[in-house]
PDB file of C-alpha atoms in Angstrom:
ATOM      1  CA  UNK A   1       0.000   0.000   0.000  1.00 52.00           C
ATOM      2  CA  UNK A   2       2.863   2.349   0.837  1.00 55.00           C
ATOM      3  CA  UNK A   3       4.371   1.815  -2.583  1.00 59.00           C
ATOM      4  CA  UNK A   4       0.976   2.296  -4.209  1.00 84.00           C
ATOM      5  CA  UNK A   5       0.349   5.742  -2.696  1.00 87.00           C
ATOM      6  CA  UNK A   6       3.916   6.911  -3.309  1.00 88.00           C
ATOM      7  CA  UNK A   7       4.222   5.834  -6.931  1.00 94.00           C
ATOM      8  CA  UNK A   8       4.459   8.628  -9.477  1.00 95.00           C
ATOM      9  CA  UNK A   9       1.388   9.345 -11.609  1.00 96.00           C
ATOM     10  CA  UNK A  10       0.362  12.121 -13.993  1.00 97.00           C
ATOM     11  CA  UNK A  11      -0.291  15.554 -12.510  1.00 98.00           C
ATOM     12  CA  UNK A  12      -3.112  16.111 -15.039  1.00 98.00           C
ATOM     13  CA  UNK A  13      -6.059  15.221 -12.727  1.00 97.00           C
ATOM     14  CA  UNK A  14      -4.785  17.644 -10.087  1.00 98.00           C
ATOM     15  CA  UNK A  15      -4.396  20.423 -12.662  1.00 98.00           C
ATOM     16  CA  UNK A  16      -7.896  19.854 -14.043  1.00 98.00           C
ATOM     17  CA  UNK A  17      -9.255  19.895 -10.497  1.00 98.00           C
ATOM     18  CA  UNK A  18      -7.477  23.215  -9.797  1.00 98.00           C
ATOM     19  CA  UNK A  19      -8.919  24.811 -12.929  1.00 98.00           C
ATOM     20  CA  UNK A  20     -12.474  23.613 -12.285  1.00 98.00           C
ATOM     21  CA  UNK A  21     -12.307  24.523  -8.597  1.00 98.00           C
ATOM     22  CA  UNK A  22     -11.197  28.058  -9.393  1.00 98.00           C
ATOM     23  CA  UNK A  23     -13.783  28.426 -12.168  1.00 98.00           C
ATOM     24  CA  UNK A  24     -16.722  27.188 -10.089  1.00 98.00           C
ATOM     25  CA  UNK A  25     -15.727  29.290  -7.079  1.00 98.00           C
ATOM     26  CA  UNK A  26     -15.330  32.465  -9.149  1.00 98.00           C
ATOM     27  CA  UNK A  27     -18.745  31.988 -10.786  1.00 98.00           C
ATOM     28  CA  UNK A  28     -20.389  31.218  -7.438  1.00 97.00           C
ATOM     29  CA  UNK A  29     -18.856  34.235  -5.708  1.00 98.00           C
ATOM     30  CA  UNK A  30     -19.773  36.572  -8.571  1.00 97.00           C
ATOM     31  CA  UNK A  31     -23.329  35.229  -8.409  1.00 97.00           C
ATOM     32  CA  UNK A  32     -23.373  35.826  -4.645  1.00 97.00           C
ATOM     33  CA  UNK A  33     -22.450  39.461  -5.207  1.00 97.00           C
ATOM     34  CA  UNK A  34     -24.763  39.921  -8.207  1.00 97.00           C
ATOM     35  CA  UNK A  35     -27.791  38.484  -6.398  1.00 96.00           C
ATOM     36  CA  UNK A  36     -27.320  40.907  -3.507  1.00 96.00           C
ATOM     37  CA  UNK A  37     -26.683  38.142  -0.993  1.00 96.00           C
ATOM     38  CA  UNK A  38     -23.621  39.883   0.447  1.00 97.00           C
ATOM     39  CA  UNK A  39     -25.911  42.664   1.634  1.00 97.00           C
ATOM     40  CA  UNK A  40     -28.768  40.367   2.662  1.00 96.00           C
ATOM     41  CA  UNK A  41     -26.582  37.946   4.627  1.00 96.00           C
ATOM     42  CA  UNK A  42     -23.741  39.997   6.074  1.00 96.00           C
ATOM     43  CA  UNK A  43     -24.717  43.686   6.067  1.00 95.00           C
ATOM     44  CA  UNK A  44     -28.481  43.961   6.596  1.00 96.00           C
ATOM     45  CA  UNK A  45     -28.809  41.662   9.681  1.00 95.00           C
ATOM     46  CA  UNK A  46     -28.072  43.371  12.995  1.00 92.00           C
ATOM     47  CA  UNK A  47     -27.627  40.104  14.886  1.00 94.00           C
ATOM     48  CA  UNK A  48     -25.634  37.025  13.831  1.00 95.00           C
ATOM     49  CA  UNK A  49     -25.811  33.646  15.519  1.00 96.00           C
ATOM     50  CA  UNK A  50     -22.320  32.398  16.301  1.00 95.00           C
ATOM     51  CA  UNK A  51     -20.574  29.059  16.083  1.00 95.00           C
ATOM     52  CA  UNK A  52     -19.354  27.732  19.415  1.00 95.00           C
ATOM     53  CA  UNK A  53     -15.896  29.128  20.075  1.00 95.00           C
ATOM     54  CA  UNK A  54     -16.152  31.770  17.339  1.00 95.00           C
ATOM     55  CA  UNK A  55     -18.231  34.407  19.099  1.00 94.00           C
ATOM     56  CA  UNK A  56     -15.552  37.000  18.367  1.00 95.00           C
ATOM     57  CA  UNK A  57     -16.000  36.863  14.574  1.00 96.00           C
ATOM     58  CA  UNK A  58     -17.951  39.816  13.185  1.00 95.00           C
ATOM     59  CA  UNK A  59     -18.737  41.133   9.666  1.00 96.00           C
ATOM     60  CA  UNK A  60     -16.397  43.758   8.234  1.00 95.00           C
ATOM     61  CA  UNK A  61     -19.109  46.296   7.420  1.00 92.00           C
ATOM     62  CA  UNK A  62     -20.466  47.395   4.048  1.00 94.00           C
ATOM     63  CA  UNK A  63     -17.223  48.223   2.270  1.00 97.00           C
ATOM     64  CA  UNK A  64     -15.284  45.478   4.011  1.00 97.00           C
ATOM     65  CA  UNK A  65     -17.648  42.642   3.064  1.00 97.00           C
ATOM     66  CA  UNK A  66     -18.032  43.722  -0.553  1.00 97.00           C
ATOM     67  CA  UNK A  67     -14.264  44.155  -0.845  1.00 98.00           C
ATOM     68  CA  UNK A  68     -13.687  40.719   0.662  1.00 98.00           C
ATOM     69  CA  UNK A  69     -16.032  39.006  -1.803  1.00 98.00           C
ATOM     70  CA  UNK A  70     -14.434  40.820  -4.737  1.00 98.00           C
ATOM     71  CA  UNK A  71     -10.985  39.759  -3.530  1.00 98.00           C
ATOM     72  CA  UNK A  72     -12.171  36.164  -3.077  1.00 98.00           C
ATOM     73  CA  UNK A  73     -13.473  36.190  -6.647  1.00 98.00           C
ATOM     74  CA  UNK A  74     -10.117  37.470  -7.898  1.00 98.00           C
ATOM     75  CA  UNK A  75      -8.317  34.843  -5.819  1.00 98.00           C
ATOM     76  CA  UNK A  76     -10.500  32.135  -7.395  1.00 98.00           C
ATOM     77  CA  UNK A  77      -9.504  33.314 -10.870  1.00 98.00           C
ATOM     78  CA  UNK A  78      -5.844  33.317  -9.806  1.00 98.00           C
ATOM     79  CA  UNK A  79      -6.249  29.726  -8.612  1.00 98.00           C
ATOM     80  CA  UNK A  80      -7.840  28.772 -11.923  1.00 98.00           C
ATOM     81  CA  UNK A  81      -4.998  30.190 -14.046  1.00 98.00           C
ATOM     82  CA  UNK A  82      -2.258  29.232 -11.600  1.00 98.00           C
ATOM     83  CA  UNK A  83      -0.999  32.752 -10.870  1.00 98.00           C
ATOM     84  CA  UNK A  84       0.531  33.283  -7.403  1.00 98.00           C
ATOM     85  CA  UNK A  85      -1.260  30.059  -6.563  1.00 98.00           C
ATOM     86  CA  UNK A  86      -0.014  29.544  -3.001  1.00 97.00           C
ATOM     87  CA  UNK A  87      -0.974  33.052  -1.964  1.00 98.00           C
ATOM     88  CA  UNK A  88      -4.334  32.840  -3.755  1.00 98.00           C
ATOM     89  CA  UNK A  89      -5.393  29.476  -2.295  1.00 98.00           C
ATOM     90  CA  UNK A  90      -4.277  30.449   1.219  1.00 98.00           C
ATOM     91  CA  UNK A  91      -6.173  33.740   1.011  1.00 98.00           C
ATOM     92  CA  UNK A  92      -9.223  31.947  -0.394  1.00 98.00           C
ATOM     93  CA  UNK A  93      -9.215  29.367   2.410  1.00 98.00           C
ATOM     94  CA  UNK A  94      -8.906  31.961   5.179  1.00 98.00           C
ATOM     95  CA  UNK A  95     -11.421  34.430   3.726  1.00 98.00           C
ATOM     96  CA  UNK A  96     -14.015  31.833   2.680  1.00 98.00           C
ATOM     97  CA  UNK A  97     -13.836  30.102   6.063  1.00 98.00           C
ATOM     98  CA  UNK A  98     -14.119  33.465   7.805  1.00 98.00           C
ATOM     99  CA  UNK A  99     -17.335  34.328   5.947  1.00 97.00           C
ATOM    100  CA  UNK A 100     -18.841  30.956   6.850  1.00 96.00           C
ATOM    101  CA  UNK A 101     -18.020  31.435  10.540  1.00 97.00           C
ATOM    102  CA  UNK A 102     -19.874  34.750  10.746  1.00 97.00           C
ATOM    103  CA  UNK A 103     -23.282  33.120  11.165  1.00 97.00           C
ATOM    104  CA  UNK A 104     -24.107  29.509  12.018  1.00 96.00           C
ATOM    105  CA  UNK A 105     -27.548  29.756  10.382  1.00 94.00           C
ATOM    106  CA  UNK A 106     -25.888  30.038   6.938  1.00 93.00           C
ATOM    107  CA  UNK A 107     -24.117  26.710   7.377  1.00 91.00           C
ATOM    108  CA  UNK A 108     -24.206  24.291   4.467  1.00 88.00           C
ATOM    109  CA  UNK A 109     -22.203  21.102   4.247  1.00 87.00           C
ATOM    110  CA  UNK A 110     -21.140  22.241   0.769  1.00 90.00           C
ATOM    111  CA  UNK A 111     -19.481  25.331   2.243  1.00 94.00           C
ATOM    112  CA  UNK A 112     -17.717  23.269   4.903  1.00 94.00           C
ATOM    113  CA  UNK A 113     -16.513  20.973   2.132  1.00 95.00           C
ATOM    114  CA  UNK A 114     -15.120  23.935   0.159  1.00 97.00           C
ATOM    115  CA  UNK A 115     -13.146  25.046   3.211  1.00 97.00           C
ATOM    116  CA  UNK A 116     -11.712  21.537   3.609  1.00 97.00           C
ATOM    117  CA  UNK A 117     -10.835  21.286  -0.085  1.00 97.00           C
ATOM    118  CA  UNK A 118      -9.168  24.685  -0.206  1.00 98.00           C
ATOM    119  CA  UNK A 119      -7.147  23.814   2.907  1.00 98.00           C
ATOM    120  CA  UNK A 120      -5.961  20.589   1.280  1.00 97.00           C
ATOM    121  CA  UNK A 121      -5.078  22.384  -1.959  1.00 98.00           C
ATOM    122  CA  UNK A 122      -2.681  24.652  -0.054  1.00 98.00           C
ATOM    123  CA  UNK A 123      -0.328  21.682   0.259  1.00 97.00           C
ATOM    124  CA  UNK A 124      -0.653  20.304  -3.288  1.00 98.00           C
ATOM    125  CA  UNK A 125       1.451  21.496  -6.270  1.00 97.00           C
ATOM    126  CA  UNK A 126      -1.584  22.138  -8.444  1.00 98.00           C
ATOM    127  CA  UNK A 127       0.089  25.074 -10.208  1.00 97.00           C
ATOM    128  CA  UNK A 128       3.105  23.147 -11.489  1.00 98.00           C
ATOM    129  CA  UNK A 129       1.603  22.450 -14.902  1.00 97.00           C
ATOM    130  CA  UNK A 130      -0.619  24.363 -17.362  1.00 97.00           C
ATOM    131  CA  UNK A 131      -0.440  27.569 -15.333  1.00 97.00           C
ATOM    132  CA  UNK A 132       0.811  31.149 -15.512  1.00 98.00           C
ATOM    133  CA  UNK A 133       3.641  30.077 -13.219  1.00 97.00           C
ATOM    134  CA  UNK A 134       4.973  27.463 -15.612  1.00 97.00           C
ATOM    135  CA  UNK A 135       4.312  29.715 -18.602  1.00 97.00           C
ATOM    136  CA  UNK A 136       6.838  32.229 -17.306  1.00 97.00           C
ATOM    137  CA  UNK A 137       9.041  29.684 -15.499  1.00 97.00           C
ATOM    138  CA  UNK A 138       9.169  26.477 -17.559  1.00 96.00           C
ATOM    139  CA  UNK A 139      11.705  25.011 -15.120  1.00 96.00           C
ATOM    140  CA  UNK A 140       8.942  24.812 -12.492  1.00 97.00           C
ATOM    141  CA  UNK A 141       6.895  22.477 -14.661  1.00 97.00           C
ATOM    142  CA  UNK A 142       6.446  18.914 -13.407  1.00 97.00           C
ATOM    143  CA  UNK A 143       4.636  16.028 -15.053  1.00 97.00           C
ATOM    144  CA  UNK A 144       4.464  13.456 -12.257  1.00 97.00           C
ATOM    145  CA  UNK A 145       3.380  13.625  -8.625  1.00 97.00           C
ATOM    146  CA  UNK A 146       2.968  11.027  -5.843  1.00 96.00           C
ATOM    147  CA  UNK A 147      -0.333   9.162  -6.140  1.00 96.00           C
ATOM    148  CA  UNK A 148      -1.387  10.107  -2.603  1.00 96.00           C
ATOM    149  CA  UNK A 149      -1.997  13.664  -3.766  1.00 96.00           C
ATOM    150  CA  UNK A 150      -4.770  12.507  -6.099  1.00 96.00           C
ATOM    151  CA  UNK A 151      -6.007   9.889  -3.644  1.00 95.00           C
ATOM    152  CA  UNK A 152      -6.379  12.538  -0.913  1.00 96.00           C
ATOM    153  CA  UNK A 153      -8.822  14.478  -3.096  1.00 96.00           C
ATOM    154  CA  UNK A 154     -10.646  11.284  -4.059  1.00 95.00           C
ATOM    155  CA  UNK A 155     -10.948  10.271  -0.416  1.00 95.00           C
ATOM    156  CA  UNK A 156     -12.402  13.611   0.613  1.00 95.00           C
ATOM    157  CA  UNK A 157     -14.989  13.491  -2.180  1.00 94.00           C
ATOM    158  CA  UNK A 158     -15.773   9.854  -1.379  1.00 95.00           C
ATOM    159  CA  UNK A 159     -16.421  10.686   2.280  1.00 94.00           C
ATOM    160  CA  UNK A 160     -18.723  13.528   1.248  1.00 93.00           C
ATOM    161  CA  UNK A 161     -20.860  11.336  -1.009  1.00 94.00           C
ATOM    162  CA  UNK A 162     -20.999   8.242   1.196  1.00 95.00           C
ATOM    163  CA  UNK A 163     -21.985  10.080   4.344  1.00 94.00           C
ATOM    164  CA  UNK A 164     -24.491  12.150   2.379  1.00 94.00           C
ATOM    165  CA  UNK A 165     -26.091   8.818   1.480  1.00 95.00           C
ATOM    166  CA  UNK A 166     -26.089   7.667   5.093  1.00 96.00           C
ATOM    167  CA  UNK A 167     -27.693  10.954   6.127  1.00 94.00           C
ATOM    168  CA  UNK A 168     -30.565  10.230   3.726  1.00 96.00           C
ATOM    169  CA  UNK A 169     -31.395   6.906   5.377  1.00 97.00           C
ATOM    170  CA  UNK A 170     -34.271   8.287   7.395  1.00 96.00           C
ATOM    171  CA  UNK A 171     -38.057   8.381   7.336  1.00 96.00           C
ATOM    172  CA  UNK A 172     -38.334  11.985   6.208  1.00 96.00           C
ATOM    173  CA  UNK A 173     -36.145  11.518   3.141  1.00 97.00           C
ATOM    174  CA  UNK A 174     -37.214   8.072   1.957  1.00 96.00           C
ATOM    175  CA  UNK A 175     -40.855   7.734   3.066  1.00 96.00           C
ATOM    176  CA  UNK A 176     -42.031  11.345   3.163  1.00 96.00           C
ATOM    177  CA  UNK A 177     -39.883  12.589   0.258  1.00 96.00           C
ATOM    178  CA  UNK A 178     -38.893  15.596   2.309  1.00 95.00           C
ATOM    179  CA  UNK A 179     -37.640  18.199   1.591  1.00 94.00           C
ATOM    180  CA  UNK A 180     -37.980  17.588  -2.175  1.00 96.00           C
ATOM    181  CA  UNK A 181     -41.769  17.634  -1.835  1.00 96.00           C
ATOM    182  CA  UNK A 182     -41.397  21.280  -0.818  1.00 96.00           C
ATOM    183  CA  UNK A 183     -38.433  22.206  -3.017  1.00 94.00           C
ATOM    184  CA  UNK A 184     -39.628  20.945  -6.429  1.00 96.00           C
ATOM    185  CA  UNK A 185     -43.088  22.550  -7.013  1.00 95.00           C
ATOM    186  CA  UNK A 186     -41.777  26.171  -6.964  1.00 95.00           C
ATOM    187  CA  UNK A 187     -39.716  25.250 -10.049  1.00 94.00           C
ATOM    188  CA  UNK A 188     -42.728  24.071 -12.066  1.00 93.00           C
ATOM    189  CA  UNK A 189     -42.180  26.981 -14.468  1.00 93.00           C
ATOM    190  CA  UNK A 190     -39.075  25.338 -15.926  1.00 92.00           C
ATOM    191  CA  UNK A 191     -39.416  24.248 -19.569  1.00 93.00           C
ATOM    192  CA  UNK A 192     -40.086  20.575 -20.356  1.00 91.00           C
ATOM    193  CA  UNK A 193     -39.500  19.112 -16.875  1.00 92.00           C
ATOM    194  CA  UNK A 194     -41.482  21.775 -14.987  1.00 93.00           C
ATOM    195  CA  UNK A 195     -44.896  20.021 -14.983  1.00 94.00           C
ATOM    196  CA  UNK A 196     -43.306  16.822 -13.648  1.00 95.00           C
ATOM    197  CA  UNK A 197     -42.086  18.668 -10.557  1.00 95.00           C
ATOM    198  CA  UNK A 198     -45.671  19.166  -9.402  1.00 95.00           C
ATOM    199  CA  UNK A 199     -46.175  15.416  -8.857  1.00 95.00           C
ATOM    200  CA  UNK A 200     -45.320  14.032  -5.439  1.00 94.00           C
ATOM    201  CA  UNK A 201     -44.213  10.828  -7.165  1.00 96.00           C
ATOM    202  CA  UNK A 202     -41.384  12.817  -8.746  1.00 97.00           C
ATOM    203  CA  UNK A 203     -40.166  13.846  -5.303  1.00 97.00           C
ATOM    204  CA  UNK A 204     -40.196  10.204  -4.172  1.00 97.00           C
ATOM    205  CA  UNK A 205     -38.317   8.975  -7.232  1.00 97.00           C
ATOM    206  CA  UNK A 206     -35.653  11.667  -6.934  1.00 97.00           C
ATOM    207  CA  UNK A 207     -35.302  11.113  -3.185  1.00 97.00           C
ATOM    208  CA  UNK A 208     -34.592   7.421  -3.645  1.00 97.00           C
ATOM    209  CA  UNK A 209     -32.304   8.008  -6.625  1.00 97.00           C
ATOM    210  CA  UNK A 210     -30.384  10.632  -4.647  1.00 97.00           C
ATOM    211  CA  UNK A 211     -29.927   8.282  -1.706  1.00 97.00           C
ATOM    212  CA  UNK A 212     -28.793   5.328  -3.826  1.00 97.00           C
ATOM    213  CA  UNK A 213     -26.503   7.517  -5.914  1.00 97.00           C
ATOM    214  CA  UNK A 214     -24.738   8.960  -2.863  1.00 96.00           C
ATOM    215  CA  UNK A 215     -24.338   5.547  -1.244  1.00 96.00           C
ATOM    216  CA  UNK A 216     -22.946   3.681  -4.244  1.00 96.00           C
ATOM    217  CA  UNK A 217     -21.319   6.181  -6.641  1.00 95.00           C
ATOM    218  CA  UNK A 218     -17.992   5.951  -4.795  1.00 92.00           C
ATOM    219  CA  UNK A 219     -17.790   2.202  -5.410  1.00 91.00           C
ATOM    220  CA  UNK A 220     -18.548   2.663  -9.096  1.00 89.00           C
TER     221      UNK A 220
END
C-alpha cells in the first residue's frame, strides 16, 4: 500500500481539479455578489448567531464585506490560471472560512466541504503544470506527482458522497420525500420538466435516486 500511494502518476487530474475549482468558485462568488446576498446575509442583519468558540467573529461592514467578496473572486480566478497560486489558495481558504463562521444559520455542508478542499489544496502542487507560473518559469513544470496527492482528493470526495447517502437513510427523506416535496413545485415553471415537478411521485423517485446515488457512486 505504501508503494501504491507513493508511486508517481500524472499531474493532469490535479491540474484539471485546480482549474475547475477556481472556475466554479469564481462563478459562485460573482453570483453571490450579483444576487445581492452579500448585503442580505452579512450587512443587513443586525444580529448574527455564532458558532461555538467563534463568538468574536464579526462582519467587516459594508465596504469590508463587498471588498472581501471581490478579492475572493479574484483569488479564485488566480487559482484557476495558476498565478501566485499559493498566496491565492491560502487567502481563499482563510477568507471563505471566515465568511462561513460569521453566522451559524448560513451553514451548508457544501461550504464546509469547500473550506476543507481549499485547505488541502494549499499543500498540493496544483500550479506546477498548465499555469501562468509554468508559462513564465518552464523550469517549475512537473509532469508526475505522488499518487497520494490525487487519492487525498478522491478520499475527501468519497467521504462527502458516502456520508451524504447515510444521512438520507431516514423516514423523512425516503418515506415522506422531504424536503424535495417542498423544493420541487416552486420550479414548475421550468421548460419541459417543470410540470413533472408538481407530482409528489417525482419527489419520491428523486429522493430514492439521490440516496442510492450517494451511497454507491464511490464504489462505481
